[in-house]
Short mmCIF file of C-alpha atoms in Angstrom, two decimals:
data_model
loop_
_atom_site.label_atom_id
_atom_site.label_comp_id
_atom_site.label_asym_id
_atom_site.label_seq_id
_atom_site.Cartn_x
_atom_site.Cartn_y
_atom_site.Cartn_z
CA UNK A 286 20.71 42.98 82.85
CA UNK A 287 23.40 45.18 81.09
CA UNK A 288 23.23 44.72 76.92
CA UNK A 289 27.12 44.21 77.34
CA UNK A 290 26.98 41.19 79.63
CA UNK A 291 23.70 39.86 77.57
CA UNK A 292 26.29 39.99 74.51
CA UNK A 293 29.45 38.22 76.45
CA UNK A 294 27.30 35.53 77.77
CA UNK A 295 25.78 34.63 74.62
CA UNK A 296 29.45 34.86 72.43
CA UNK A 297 30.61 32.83 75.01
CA UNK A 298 27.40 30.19 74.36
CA UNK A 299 28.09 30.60 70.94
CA UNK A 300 32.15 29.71 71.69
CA UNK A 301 31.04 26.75 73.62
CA UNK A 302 29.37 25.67 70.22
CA UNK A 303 32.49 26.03 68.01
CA UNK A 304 34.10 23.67 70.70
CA UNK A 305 32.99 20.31 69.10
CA UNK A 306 33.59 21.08 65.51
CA UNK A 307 37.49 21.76 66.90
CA UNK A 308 37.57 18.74 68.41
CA UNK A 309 36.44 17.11 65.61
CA UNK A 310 39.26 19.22 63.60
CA UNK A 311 41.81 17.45 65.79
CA UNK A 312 40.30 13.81 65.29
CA UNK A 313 40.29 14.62 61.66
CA UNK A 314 44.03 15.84 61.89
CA UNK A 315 44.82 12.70 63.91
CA UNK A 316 43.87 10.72 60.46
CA UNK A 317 45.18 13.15 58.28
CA UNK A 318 48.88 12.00 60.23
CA UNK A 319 47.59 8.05 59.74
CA UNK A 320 46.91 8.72 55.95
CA UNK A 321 50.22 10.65 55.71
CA UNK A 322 52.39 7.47 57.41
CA UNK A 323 50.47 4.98 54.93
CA UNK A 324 51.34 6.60 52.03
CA UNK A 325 54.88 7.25 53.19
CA UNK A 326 55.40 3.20 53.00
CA UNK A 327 53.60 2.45 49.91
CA UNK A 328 56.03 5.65 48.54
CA UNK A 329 59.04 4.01 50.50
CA UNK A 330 57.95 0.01 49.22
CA UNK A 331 57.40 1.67 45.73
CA UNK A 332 60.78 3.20 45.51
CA UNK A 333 62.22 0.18 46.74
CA UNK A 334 60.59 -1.91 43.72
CA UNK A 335 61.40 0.17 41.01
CA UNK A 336 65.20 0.22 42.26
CA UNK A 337 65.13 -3.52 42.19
CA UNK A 338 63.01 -3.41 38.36
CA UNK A 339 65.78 -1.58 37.02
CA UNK A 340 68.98 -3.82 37.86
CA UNK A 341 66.86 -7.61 37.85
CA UNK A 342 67.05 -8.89 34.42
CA UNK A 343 65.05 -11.95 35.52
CA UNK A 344 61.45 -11.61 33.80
CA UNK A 345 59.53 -13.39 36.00
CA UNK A 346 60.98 -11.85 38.55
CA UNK A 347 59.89 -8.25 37.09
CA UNK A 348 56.71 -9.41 36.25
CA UNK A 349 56.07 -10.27 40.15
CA UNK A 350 57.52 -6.94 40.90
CA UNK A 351 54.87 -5.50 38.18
CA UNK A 352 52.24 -6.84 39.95
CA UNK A 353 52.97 -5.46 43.43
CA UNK A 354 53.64 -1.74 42.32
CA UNK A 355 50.33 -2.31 40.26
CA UNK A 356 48.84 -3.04 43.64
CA UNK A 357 50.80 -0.34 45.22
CA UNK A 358 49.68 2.12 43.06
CA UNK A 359 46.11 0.77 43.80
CA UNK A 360 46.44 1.65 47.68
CA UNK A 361 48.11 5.00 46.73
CA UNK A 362 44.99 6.24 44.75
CA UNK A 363 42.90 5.23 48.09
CA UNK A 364 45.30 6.66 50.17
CA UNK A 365 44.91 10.29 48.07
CA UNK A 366 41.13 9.88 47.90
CA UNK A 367 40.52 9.32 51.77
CA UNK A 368 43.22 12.43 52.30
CA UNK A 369 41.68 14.79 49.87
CA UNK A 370 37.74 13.79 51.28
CA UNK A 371 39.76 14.37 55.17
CA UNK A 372 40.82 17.49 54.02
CA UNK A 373 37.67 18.65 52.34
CA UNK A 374 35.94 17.83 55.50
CA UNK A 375 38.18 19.70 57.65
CA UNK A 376 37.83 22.76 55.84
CA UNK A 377 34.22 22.23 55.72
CA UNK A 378 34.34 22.12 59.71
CA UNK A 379 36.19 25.13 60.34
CA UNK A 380 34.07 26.85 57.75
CA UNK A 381 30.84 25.60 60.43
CA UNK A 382 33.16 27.50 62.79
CA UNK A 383 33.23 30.25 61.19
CA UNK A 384 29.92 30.84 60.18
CA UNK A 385 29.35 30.10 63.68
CA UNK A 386 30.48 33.54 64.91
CA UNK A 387 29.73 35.42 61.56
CA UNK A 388 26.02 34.61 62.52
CA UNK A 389 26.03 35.85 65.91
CA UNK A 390 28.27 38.63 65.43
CA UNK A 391 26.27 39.93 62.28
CA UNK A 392 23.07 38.36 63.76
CA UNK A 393 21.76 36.33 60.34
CA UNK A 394 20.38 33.01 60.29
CA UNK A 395 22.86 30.77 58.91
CA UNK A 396 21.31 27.85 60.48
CA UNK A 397 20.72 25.83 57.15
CA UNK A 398 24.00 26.98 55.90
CA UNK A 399 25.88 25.77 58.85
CA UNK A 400 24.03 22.58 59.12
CA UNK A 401 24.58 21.65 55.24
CA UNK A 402 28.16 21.98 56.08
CA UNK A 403 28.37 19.96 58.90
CA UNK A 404 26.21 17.22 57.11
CA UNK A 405 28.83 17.55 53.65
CA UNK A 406 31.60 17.66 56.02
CA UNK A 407 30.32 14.08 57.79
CA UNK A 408 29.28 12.87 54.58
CA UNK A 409 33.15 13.36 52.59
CA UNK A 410 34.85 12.09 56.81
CA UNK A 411 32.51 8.78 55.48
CA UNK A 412 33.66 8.41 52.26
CA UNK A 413 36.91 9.18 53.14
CA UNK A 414 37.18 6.24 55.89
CA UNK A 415 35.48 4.27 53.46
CA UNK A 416 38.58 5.03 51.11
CA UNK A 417 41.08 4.10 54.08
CA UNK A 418 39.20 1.10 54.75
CA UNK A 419 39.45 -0.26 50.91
CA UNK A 420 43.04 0.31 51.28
CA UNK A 421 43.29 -1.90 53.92
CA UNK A 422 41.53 -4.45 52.27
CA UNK A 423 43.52 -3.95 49.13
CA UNK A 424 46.63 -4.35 51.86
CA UNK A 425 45.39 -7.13 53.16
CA UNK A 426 44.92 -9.13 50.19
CA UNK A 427 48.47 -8.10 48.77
CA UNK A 428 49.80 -9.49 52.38
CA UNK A 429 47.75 -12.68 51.79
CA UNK A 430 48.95 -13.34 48.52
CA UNK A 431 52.04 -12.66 49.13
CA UNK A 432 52.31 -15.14 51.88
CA UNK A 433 50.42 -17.45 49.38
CA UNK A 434 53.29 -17.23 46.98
CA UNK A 435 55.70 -17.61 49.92
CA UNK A 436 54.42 -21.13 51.04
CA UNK A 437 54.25 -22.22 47.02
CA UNK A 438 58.44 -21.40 46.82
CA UNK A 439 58.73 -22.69 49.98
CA UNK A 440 57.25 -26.39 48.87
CA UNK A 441 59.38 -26.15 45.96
#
């Protein structure tokens, strides 16, 4: 077989490879837009409260409104932890990409390179979910306690 059509078949092999890290590029890009919405409302609700601080001159009023852009401010830092580790991770994976085609086309083993990506890249997607999921929780609970509060006024 012609050297030529050895080298097309196995760049397209190795192009065939690089297909799953995309698609993993997308599904981390799909998040990224989740992450981005999330911290859009807690900016929005956030805004909203400080408006509301500045012209109530009822203190216990201010003090609840304290409390929730304390809690607010909580989710945020998740929010820009599970975005940055997304991010990371995405960058990691096209860098697996990459390397991908830098090893065939300059024909060095970067197996152990490539793989220690891809495992760092999995490892800050975890951590990074992990965030998003503790700022659900931390949603949650402001949701629950909220609706706590609401049933106490409402027995008033």
């Amino acid at each position: 077989m012609n050297n030529d059509v050895i080298n097309i078949l196995t760049m397209a092999k190795v192009i065939q490879t690089a297909v799953a890290p995309v698609f993993l590029i997308t599904g981390i890009a799909a998040t990224l837009g989740v992450l981005s919405n999330r911290l859009a409302r807690i900016t929005d609700r956030a805004r909203q409260l400080e408006r509301k601080l500045k012209i109530s001159i009822d203190e216990d009023f201010n003090k609840s409104l304290a409390t929730e852009l304390r809690a607010l401010l909580k989710r945020s830092r998740c929010i820009h932890i599970a975005f940055s580790m997304s991010v990371l991770s995405a960058l990691l994976v096209c860098a697996v990409v990459m390397l991908l085609f830098l090893s065939h086309i300059q024909s060095i083993n970067l197996g152990v390179t490539i793989a220690s990506c891809f495992v760092a890249a999995m490892a800050l997607l975890i951590c990074g979910f992990m965030s998003l999921l503790g700022e659900v929780f931390l949603a949650t609970r402001s949701m629950r306690r909220g609706m706590i509060f609401a049933d106490i006024d409402s027995n008033d």
